[in-house]
Coordinates of C-alpha atoms in Angstrom, one line a residue:
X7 CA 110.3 66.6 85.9
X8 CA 111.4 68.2 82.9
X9 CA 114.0 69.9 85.0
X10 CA 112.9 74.1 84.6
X11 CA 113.1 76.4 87.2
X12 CA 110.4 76.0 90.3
X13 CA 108.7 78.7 92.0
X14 CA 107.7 78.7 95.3
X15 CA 104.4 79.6 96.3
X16 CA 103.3 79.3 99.9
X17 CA 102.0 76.4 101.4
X18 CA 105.0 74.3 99.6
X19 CA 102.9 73.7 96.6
X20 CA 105.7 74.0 93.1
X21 CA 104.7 75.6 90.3
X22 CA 106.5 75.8 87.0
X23 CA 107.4 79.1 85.8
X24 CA 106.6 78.3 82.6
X25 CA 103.3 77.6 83.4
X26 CA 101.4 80.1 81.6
X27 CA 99.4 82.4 84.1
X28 CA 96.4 81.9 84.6
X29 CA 95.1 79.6 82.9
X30 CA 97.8 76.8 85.2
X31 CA 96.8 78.4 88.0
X32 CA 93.3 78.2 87.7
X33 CA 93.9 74.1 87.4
X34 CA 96.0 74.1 89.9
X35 CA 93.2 76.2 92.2
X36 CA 91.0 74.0 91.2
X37 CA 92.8 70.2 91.4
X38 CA 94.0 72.1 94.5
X39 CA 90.1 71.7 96.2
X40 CA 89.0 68.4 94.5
X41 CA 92.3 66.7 96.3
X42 CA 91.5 68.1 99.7
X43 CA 87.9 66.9 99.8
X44 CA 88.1 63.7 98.1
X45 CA 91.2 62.3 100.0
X46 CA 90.6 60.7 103.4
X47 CA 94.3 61.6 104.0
X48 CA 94.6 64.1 106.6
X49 CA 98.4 65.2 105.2
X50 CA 97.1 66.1 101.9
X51 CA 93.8 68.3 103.2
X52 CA 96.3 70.0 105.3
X53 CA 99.1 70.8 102.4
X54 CA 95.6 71.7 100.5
X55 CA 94.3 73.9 103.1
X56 CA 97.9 75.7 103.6
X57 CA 97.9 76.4 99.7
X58 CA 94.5 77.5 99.4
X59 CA 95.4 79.8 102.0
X60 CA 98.2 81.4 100.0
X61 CA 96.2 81.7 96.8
X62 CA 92.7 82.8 98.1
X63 CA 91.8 86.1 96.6
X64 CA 94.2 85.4 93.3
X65 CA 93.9 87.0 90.6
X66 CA 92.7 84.7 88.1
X67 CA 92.7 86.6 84.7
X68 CA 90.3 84.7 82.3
X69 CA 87.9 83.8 84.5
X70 CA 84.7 86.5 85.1
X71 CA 83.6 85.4 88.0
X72 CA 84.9 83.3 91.2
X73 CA 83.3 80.2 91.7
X74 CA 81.3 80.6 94.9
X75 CA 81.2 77.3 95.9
X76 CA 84.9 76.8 95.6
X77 CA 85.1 79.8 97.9
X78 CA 82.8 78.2 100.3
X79 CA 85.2 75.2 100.2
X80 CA 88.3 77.0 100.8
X81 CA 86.7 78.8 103.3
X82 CA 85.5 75.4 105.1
X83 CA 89.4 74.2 104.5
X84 CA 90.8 77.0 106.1
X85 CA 88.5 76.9 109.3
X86 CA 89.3 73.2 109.6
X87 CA 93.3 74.1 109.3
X88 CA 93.0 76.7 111.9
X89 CA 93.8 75.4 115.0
X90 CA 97.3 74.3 113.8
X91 CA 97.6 77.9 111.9
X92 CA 97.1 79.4 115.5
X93 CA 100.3 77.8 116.8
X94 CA 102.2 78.3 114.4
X95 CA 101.3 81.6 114.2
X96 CA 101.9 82.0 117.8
X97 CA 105.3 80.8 117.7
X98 CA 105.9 83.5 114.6
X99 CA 104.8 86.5 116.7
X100 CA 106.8 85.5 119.9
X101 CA 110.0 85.3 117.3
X102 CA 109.7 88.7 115.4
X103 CA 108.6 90.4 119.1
X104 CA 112.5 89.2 119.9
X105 CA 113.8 90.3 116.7
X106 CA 116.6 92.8 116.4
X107 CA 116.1 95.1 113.2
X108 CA 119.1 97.5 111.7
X109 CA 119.0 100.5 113.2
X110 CA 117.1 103.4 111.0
X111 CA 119.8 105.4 109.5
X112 CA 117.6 107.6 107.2
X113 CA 115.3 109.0 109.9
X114 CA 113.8 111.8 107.5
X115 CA 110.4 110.6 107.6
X116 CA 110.0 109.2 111.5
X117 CA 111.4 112.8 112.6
X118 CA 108.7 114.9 110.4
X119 CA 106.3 112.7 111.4
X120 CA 107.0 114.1 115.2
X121 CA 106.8 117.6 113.8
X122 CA 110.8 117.7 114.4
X123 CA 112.6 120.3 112.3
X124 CA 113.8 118.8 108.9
X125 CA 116.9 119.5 106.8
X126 CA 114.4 118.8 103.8
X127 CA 111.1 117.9 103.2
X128 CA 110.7 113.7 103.0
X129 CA 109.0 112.2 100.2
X130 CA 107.2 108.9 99.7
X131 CA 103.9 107.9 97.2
X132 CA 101.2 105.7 97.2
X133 CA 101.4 102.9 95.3
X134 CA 104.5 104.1 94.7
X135 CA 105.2 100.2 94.1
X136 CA 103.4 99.2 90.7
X137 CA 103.1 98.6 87.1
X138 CA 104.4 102.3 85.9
X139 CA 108.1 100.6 87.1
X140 CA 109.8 98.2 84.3
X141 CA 111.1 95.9 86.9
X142 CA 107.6 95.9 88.9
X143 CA 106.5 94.3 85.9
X144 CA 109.1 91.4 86.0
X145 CA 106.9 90.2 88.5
X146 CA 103.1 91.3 87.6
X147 CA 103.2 89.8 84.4
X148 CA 104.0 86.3 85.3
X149 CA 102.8 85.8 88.9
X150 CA 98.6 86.9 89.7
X151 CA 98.5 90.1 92.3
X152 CA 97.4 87.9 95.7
X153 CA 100.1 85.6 94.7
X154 CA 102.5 88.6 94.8
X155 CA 101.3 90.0 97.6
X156 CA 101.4 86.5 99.9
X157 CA 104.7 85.4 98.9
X158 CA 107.3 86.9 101.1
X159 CA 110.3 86.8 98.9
X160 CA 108.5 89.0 96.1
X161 CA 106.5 91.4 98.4
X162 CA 109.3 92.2 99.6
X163 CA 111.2 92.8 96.6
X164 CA 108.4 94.9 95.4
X165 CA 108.2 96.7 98.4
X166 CA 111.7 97.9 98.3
X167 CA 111.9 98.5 94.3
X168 CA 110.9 102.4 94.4
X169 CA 113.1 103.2 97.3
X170 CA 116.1 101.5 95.1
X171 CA 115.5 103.8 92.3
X172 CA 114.6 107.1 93.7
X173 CA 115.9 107.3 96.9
X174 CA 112.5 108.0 98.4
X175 CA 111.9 108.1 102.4
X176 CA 109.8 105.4 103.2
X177 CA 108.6 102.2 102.1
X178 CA 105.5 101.2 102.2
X179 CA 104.5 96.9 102.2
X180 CA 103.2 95.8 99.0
X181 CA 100.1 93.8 100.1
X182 CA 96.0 95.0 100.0
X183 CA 94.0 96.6 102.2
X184 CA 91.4 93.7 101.2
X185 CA 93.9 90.5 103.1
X186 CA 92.0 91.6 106.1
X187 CA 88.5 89.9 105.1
X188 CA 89.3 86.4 105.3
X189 CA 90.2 86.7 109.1
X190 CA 86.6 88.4 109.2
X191 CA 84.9 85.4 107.6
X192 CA 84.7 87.1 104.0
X193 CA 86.4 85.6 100.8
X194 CA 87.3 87.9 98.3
X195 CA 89.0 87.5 94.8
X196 CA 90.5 89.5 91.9
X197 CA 88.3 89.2 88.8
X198 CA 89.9 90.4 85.4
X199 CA 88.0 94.1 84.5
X200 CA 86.5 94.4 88.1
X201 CA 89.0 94.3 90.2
X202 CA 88.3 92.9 94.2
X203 CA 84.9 90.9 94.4
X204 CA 83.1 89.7 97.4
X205 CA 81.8 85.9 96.6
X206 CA 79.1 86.8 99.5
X207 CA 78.6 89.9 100.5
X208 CA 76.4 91.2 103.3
X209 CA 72.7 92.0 102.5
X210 CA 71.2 92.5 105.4
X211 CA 71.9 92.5 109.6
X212 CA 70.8 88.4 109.4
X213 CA 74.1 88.0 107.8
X214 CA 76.5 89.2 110.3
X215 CA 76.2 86.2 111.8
X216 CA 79.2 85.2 109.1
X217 CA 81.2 87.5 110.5
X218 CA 84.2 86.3 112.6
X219 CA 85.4 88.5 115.8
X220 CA 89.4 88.3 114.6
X221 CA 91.6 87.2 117.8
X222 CA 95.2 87.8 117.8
X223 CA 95.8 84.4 116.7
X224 CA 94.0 85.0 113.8
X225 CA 96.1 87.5 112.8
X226 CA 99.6 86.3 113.0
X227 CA 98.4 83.2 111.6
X228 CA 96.4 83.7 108.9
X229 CA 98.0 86.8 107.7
X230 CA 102.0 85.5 108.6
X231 CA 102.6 86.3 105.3
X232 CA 102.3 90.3 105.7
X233 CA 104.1 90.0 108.8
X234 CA 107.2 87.5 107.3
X235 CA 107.3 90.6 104.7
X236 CA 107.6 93.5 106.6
X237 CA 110.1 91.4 108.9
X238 CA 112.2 90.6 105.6
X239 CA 111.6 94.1 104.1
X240 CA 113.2 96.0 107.1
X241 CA 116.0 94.0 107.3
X242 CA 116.6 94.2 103.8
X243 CA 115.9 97.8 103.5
X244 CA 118.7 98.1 106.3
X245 CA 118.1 101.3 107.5
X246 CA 117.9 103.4 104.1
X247 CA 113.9 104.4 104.7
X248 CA 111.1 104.3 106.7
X249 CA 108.9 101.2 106.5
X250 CA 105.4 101.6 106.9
X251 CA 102.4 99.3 107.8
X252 CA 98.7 99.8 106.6
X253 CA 95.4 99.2 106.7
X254 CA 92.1 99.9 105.4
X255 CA 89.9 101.8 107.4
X256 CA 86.4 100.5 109.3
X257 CA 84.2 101.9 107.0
X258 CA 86.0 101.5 103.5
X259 CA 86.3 97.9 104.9
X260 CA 82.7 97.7 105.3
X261 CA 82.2 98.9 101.9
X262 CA 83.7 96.2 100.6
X263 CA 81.6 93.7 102.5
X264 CA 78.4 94.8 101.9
X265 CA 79.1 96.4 97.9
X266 CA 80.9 93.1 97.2
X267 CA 83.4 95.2 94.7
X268 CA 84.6 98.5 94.5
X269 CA 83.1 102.1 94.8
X270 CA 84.4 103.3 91.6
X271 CA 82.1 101.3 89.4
X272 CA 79.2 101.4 91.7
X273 CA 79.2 104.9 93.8
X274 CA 78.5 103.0 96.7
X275 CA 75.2 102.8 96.4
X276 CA 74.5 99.3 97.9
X277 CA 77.1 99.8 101.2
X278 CA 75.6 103.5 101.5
X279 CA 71.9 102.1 101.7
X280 CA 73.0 99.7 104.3
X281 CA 74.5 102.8 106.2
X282 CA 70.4 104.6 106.3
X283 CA 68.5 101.2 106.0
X284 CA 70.2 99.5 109.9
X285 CA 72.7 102.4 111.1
X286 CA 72.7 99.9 114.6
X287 CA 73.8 97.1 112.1
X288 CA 76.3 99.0 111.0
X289 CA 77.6 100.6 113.8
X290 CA 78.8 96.3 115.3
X291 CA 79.7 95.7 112.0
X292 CA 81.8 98.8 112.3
X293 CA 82.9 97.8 115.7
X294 CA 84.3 94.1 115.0
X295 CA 86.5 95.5 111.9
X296 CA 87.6 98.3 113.7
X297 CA 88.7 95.4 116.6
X298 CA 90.7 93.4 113.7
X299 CA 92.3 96.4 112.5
X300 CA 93.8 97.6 116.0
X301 CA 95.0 94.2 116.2
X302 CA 96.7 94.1 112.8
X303 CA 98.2 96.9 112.7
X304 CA 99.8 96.2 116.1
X305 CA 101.2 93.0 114.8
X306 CA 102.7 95.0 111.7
X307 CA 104.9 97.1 114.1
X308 CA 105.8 93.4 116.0
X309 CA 106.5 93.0 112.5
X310 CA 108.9 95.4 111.8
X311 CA 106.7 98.1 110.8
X312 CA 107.8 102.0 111.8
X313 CA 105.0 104.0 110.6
X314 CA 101.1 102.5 110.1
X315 CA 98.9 104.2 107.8
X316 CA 95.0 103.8 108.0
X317 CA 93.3 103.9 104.4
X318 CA 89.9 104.9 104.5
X319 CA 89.6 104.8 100.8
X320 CA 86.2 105.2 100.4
X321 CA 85.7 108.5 102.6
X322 CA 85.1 110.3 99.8
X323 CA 81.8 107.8 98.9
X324 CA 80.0 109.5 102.0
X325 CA 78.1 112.8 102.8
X326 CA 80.0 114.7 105.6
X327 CA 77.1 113.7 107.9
X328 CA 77.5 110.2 107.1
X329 CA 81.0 109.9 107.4
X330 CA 80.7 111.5 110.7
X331 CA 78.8 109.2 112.0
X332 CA 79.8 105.7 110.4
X333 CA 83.9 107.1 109.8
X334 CA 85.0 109.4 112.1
X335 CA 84.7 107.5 115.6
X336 CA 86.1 104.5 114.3
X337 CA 89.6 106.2 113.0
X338 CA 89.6 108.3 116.0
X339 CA 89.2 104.5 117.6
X340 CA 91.7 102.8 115.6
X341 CA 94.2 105.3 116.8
X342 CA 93.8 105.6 120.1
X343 CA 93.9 102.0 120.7
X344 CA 96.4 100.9 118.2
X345 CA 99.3 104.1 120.5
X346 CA 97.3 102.2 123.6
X347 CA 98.4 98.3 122.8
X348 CA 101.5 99.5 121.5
X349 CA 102.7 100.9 124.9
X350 CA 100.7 98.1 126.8
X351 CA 102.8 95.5 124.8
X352 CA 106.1 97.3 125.1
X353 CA 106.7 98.0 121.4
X354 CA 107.9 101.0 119.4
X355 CA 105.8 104.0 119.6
X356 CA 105.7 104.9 116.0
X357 CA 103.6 107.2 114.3
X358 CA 100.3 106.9 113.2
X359 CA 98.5 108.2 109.8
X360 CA 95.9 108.5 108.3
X361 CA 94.2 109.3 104.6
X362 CA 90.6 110.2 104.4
X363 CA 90.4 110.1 100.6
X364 CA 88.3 112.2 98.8
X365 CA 86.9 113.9 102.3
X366 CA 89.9 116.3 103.0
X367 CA 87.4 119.2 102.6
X368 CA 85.3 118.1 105.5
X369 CA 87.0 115.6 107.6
X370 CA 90.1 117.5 108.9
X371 CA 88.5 119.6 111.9
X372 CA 87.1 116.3 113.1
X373 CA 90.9 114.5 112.8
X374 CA 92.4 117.3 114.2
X375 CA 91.1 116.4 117.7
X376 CA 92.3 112.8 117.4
X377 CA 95.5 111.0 118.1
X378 CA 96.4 110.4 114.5
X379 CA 100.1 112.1 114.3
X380 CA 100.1 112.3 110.3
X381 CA 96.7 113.5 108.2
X382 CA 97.9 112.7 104.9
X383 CA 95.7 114.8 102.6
X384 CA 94.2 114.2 98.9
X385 CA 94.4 117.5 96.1
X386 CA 90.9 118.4 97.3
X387 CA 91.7 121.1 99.8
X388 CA 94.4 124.4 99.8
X389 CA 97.4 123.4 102.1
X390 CA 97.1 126.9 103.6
X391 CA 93.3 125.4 105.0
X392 CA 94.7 122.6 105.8
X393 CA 97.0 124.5 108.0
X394 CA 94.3 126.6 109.7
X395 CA 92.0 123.0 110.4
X396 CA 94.8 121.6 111.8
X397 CA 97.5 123.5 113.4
X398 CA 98.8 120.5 115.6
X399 CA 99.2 117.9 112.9
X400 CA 102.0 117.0 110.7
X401 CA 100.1 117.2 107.2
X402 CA 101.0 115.0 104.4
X403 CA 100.4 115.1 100.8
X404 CA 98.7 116.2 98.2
X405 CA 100.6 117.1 94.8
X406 CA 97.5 116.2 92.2
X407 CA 98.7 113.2 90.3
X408 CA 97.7 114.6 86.9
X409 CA 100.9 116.9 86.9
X410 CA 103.2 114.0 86.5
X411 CA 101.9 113.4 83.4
X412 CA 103.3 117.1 82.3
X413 CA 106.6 118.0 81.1
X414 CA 109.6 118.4 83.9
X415 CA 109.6 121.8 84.1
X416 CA 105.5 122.1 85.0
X417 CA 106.3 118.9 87.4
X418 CA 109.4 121.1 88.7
X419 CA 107.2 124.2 89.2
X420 CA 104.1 122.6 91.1
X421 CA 106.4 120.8 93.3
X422 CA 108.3 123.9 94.3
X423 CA 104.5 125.7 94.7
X424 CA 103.3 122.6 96.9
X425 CA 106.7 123.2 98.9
X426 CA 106.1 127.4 99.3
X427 CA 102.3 126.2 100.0
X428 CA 103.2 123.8 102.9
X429 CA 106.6 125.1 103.8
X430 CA 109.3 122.4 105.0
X431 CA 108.3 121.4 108.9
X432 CA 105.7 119.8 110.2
X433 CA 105.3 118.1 106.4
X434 CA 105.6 114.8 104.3
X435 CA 105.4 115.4 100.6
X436 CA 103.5 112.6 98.2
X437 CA 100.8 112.5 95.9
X438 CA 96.8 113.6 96.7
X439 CA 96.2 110.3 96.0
X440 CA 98.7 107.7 94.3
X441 CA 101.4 106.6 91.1
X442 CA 99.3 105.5 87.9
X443 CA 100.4 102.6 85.9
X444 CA 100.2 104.8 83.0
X445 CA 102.8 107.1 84.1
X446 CA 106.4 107.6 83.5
X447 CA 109.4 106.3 86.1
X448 CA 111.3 109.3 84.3
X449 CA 108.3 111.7 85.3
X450 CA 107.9 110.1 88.8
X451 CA 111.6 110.9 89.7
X452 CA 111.7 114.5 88.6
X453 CA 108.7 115.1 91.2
X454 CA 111.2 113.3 93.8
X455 CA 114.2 115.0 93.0
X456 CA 113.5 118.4 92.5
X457 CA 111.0 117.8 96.4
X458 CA 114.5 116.9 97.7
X459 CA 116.8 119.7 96.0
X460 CA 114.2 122.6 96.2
X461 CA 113.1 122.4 100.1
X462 CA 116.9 121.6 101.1
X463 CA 118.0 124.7 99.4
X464 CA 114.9 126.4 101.1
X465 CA 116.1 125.6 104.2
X466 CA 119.7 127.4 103.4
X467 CA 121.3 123.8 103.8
X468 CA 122.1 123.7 99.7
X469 CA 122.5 125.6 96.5
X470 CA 118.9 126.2 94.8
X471 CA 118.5 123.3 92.1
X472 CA 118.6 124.4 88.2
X473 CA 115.6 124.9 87.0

């Protein structure tokens, strides 16, 4: 009552914005939970549940660990909210499926995605949205990442930040690959020094029984807030780029659920073992995520979404035959359904991609022979092999990231070298794998100006850019 500024965070809970992250948020989490289960008052286990819900998996810096029974509360919370969630959810999809978008008037990226000819190459990163941008930082340093990511207003803001200040093609949502586990049944939270953490992962087949089978409904409720972002992020991007949708792949999901944190710390070891020790285990655990990510990704192009992306970030984590066995059908999958609902439904057929990081060497015969339109490839493999694995696919990629940490004239160089390597059809420049924190915004949009300048003057539409 002091009368500072107010920040909204879903689920109409208020938070000061001088409240000093995390430490306010952490209360507030936890007052949050003791409210809901000791009032008899179903109004306030409700507003409870519907906050919880916007803050599960935030990032709460000075804490080491999440709290597993608080997870197991929330999680109890949200089931209980559900049912309402569901409607409301439902009444959110039938409105965006009615919604009329501005018309794209930078088509760059949709039209080299279709292997159409190009007046130059386009150009977007991953995580092209992040810390390594000044006014990214506005945001990161006072509000947690999942906090970020489920409040419309600022995911949206964040999404459209890179395009603002380099002109790139596309936009890609600022959200996780990780907001699909709670639909599945599986909490997950940021953890200071770790990064994602699974409160309880899966050990053995006993405990897929915790595993949820994701309806649409689940979906558009419990993940609105992706889907009230991309809507606001096309309309506010207006036309001027792309806007793609993601996911994360079967098995990188997977990884996740039985690791309980990420592969770079851990090689895997735990979610590969489970891979050898029940491959039939893994195979329906492979199947139900692979069912909740056709249905997401469909609802991102309800959304608003042009282009989808599949993230199979840990591809790299398995031997060729492994991934060919637990990786490979399911993307093929994932594609073939997600252009099969699409046309069922009557919504845009956009283009579909896909980035088997760290298995570029290996994986691209396989993809080749799938319905995937883009292969978007990491700085593992010569573009001129890429080329001869797959001849029918536009390729994306794969400028190694270290080079942006060199001086403008190397970045200028390697760019015009990726350029000659790929040529300037049938090709979407970014990184082999994505923007660094540590990097320079000054750095950053030398790569995206001289990708611009050098293939339109390779195409004989423009003067050859100074060197």
């Amino acid at each position: 009552n002091d009368g500072s500024k107010q920040v909204k965070i879903p689920g109409r809970v208020l938070l000061k914005e001088q409240l000093s992250p995390p430490k306010d948020a952490t209360m507030l989490f936890l007052l949050l939970i003791t409210t809901a289960l000791a009032s008899p008052t179903s109004t306030i286990k409700s507003v409870a549940s519907n906050s919880l819900n916007g803050l599960r998996g935030a990032e709460f810096q000075g804490i080491r660990s999440l709290s597993r029974g608080a997870l197991q509360q929330l999680a109890r919370s949200r089931r209980a909210n559900r049912q309402s969630s569901h409607r409301l959810g439902e009444r959110r999809r039938v409105s965006a499926s009615a919604e009329n978008f501005p018309a794209l008037k930078n088509d760059l990226l949709i039209r080299a995605a279709r292997g159409e000819q190009t007046e130059k190459v386009p150009i977007w990163m991953h995580r092209q949205a992040g810390r390594y941008l000044p006014e990214f930082r506005n945001y990161s340093d006072r509000f947690p990442f999942m906090h970020r990511c489920s409040t419309p207003d600022i995911a949206t803001r964040l999404t459209i930040q890179p395009v603002e200040r380099y002109g790139l093609d596309a936009a890609i949502i600022f959200s996780d690959i990780l907001v699909l586990l709670p639909p599945l049944g599986i909490e997950w939270g940021m953890v200071k020094g770790k990064g994602p953490v699974v409160s309880e992962p899966i050990n053995t087949p006993e405990d897929l029984v915790r595993v949820r089978t994701v309806k649409q409904s689940d979906i558009t409720s419990e993940l609105s807030y992706v889907m009230e972002a991309l809507s606001r992020s096309r309309r506010e991007l207006d036309g001027r780029a792309t806007l793609i949708g993601f996911s994360g792949a079967p098995w990188t999901l997977l990884g996740y659920m039985v690791q309980g944190e990420g592969a770079k710390s851990t090689a895997a070891v735990k979610a590969k073992g489970f891979l050898y020790q029940y491959p039939d285990a893994s195979h329906k655990l492979l199947e139900t995520i692979t069912d909740a990510v056709v249905l997401y990704l469909v609802e991102q192009v309800r959304a608003g979404a042009q282009m989808v992306q599949v993230f199979d970030s840990w591809a790299g984590e398995l031997t060729p035959e492994l991934f060919a066995e637990f990786s490979t059908p399911y993307l093929k999958d994932v594609a073939t359904r997600v252009k099969q609902q699409l046309k069922e439904q009557g919504l845009p057929q956009v283009p579909v991609s896909v980035f088997p990081k760290g298995a570029s060497g290996h994986a691209l015969p396989d993809l080749s022979n799938s319905d995937y339109d883009v292969i978007s490839l990491d700085e593992g493999i010569r573009p001129s092999v890429a080329r001869e694995q797959a001849p029918n696919k536009v390729l994306q990629g794969n400028l190694d990231p270290a080079v942006l940490y060199l001086p403008k004239d190397v970045i200028k160089a390697e760019t015009r070298k990726m350029v000659d390597n790929f040529g300037t059809n049938k090709y979407i420049a970014n990184l082999g794998y994505a923007v660094d924190k540590s990097m320079d915004p000054e750095l950053v949009g030398a790569f995206v100006e001289e990708l611009h300048d050098y293939s339109e003057a390779k195409n004989g539409l423009a003067a050859p850019a100074a060197s």
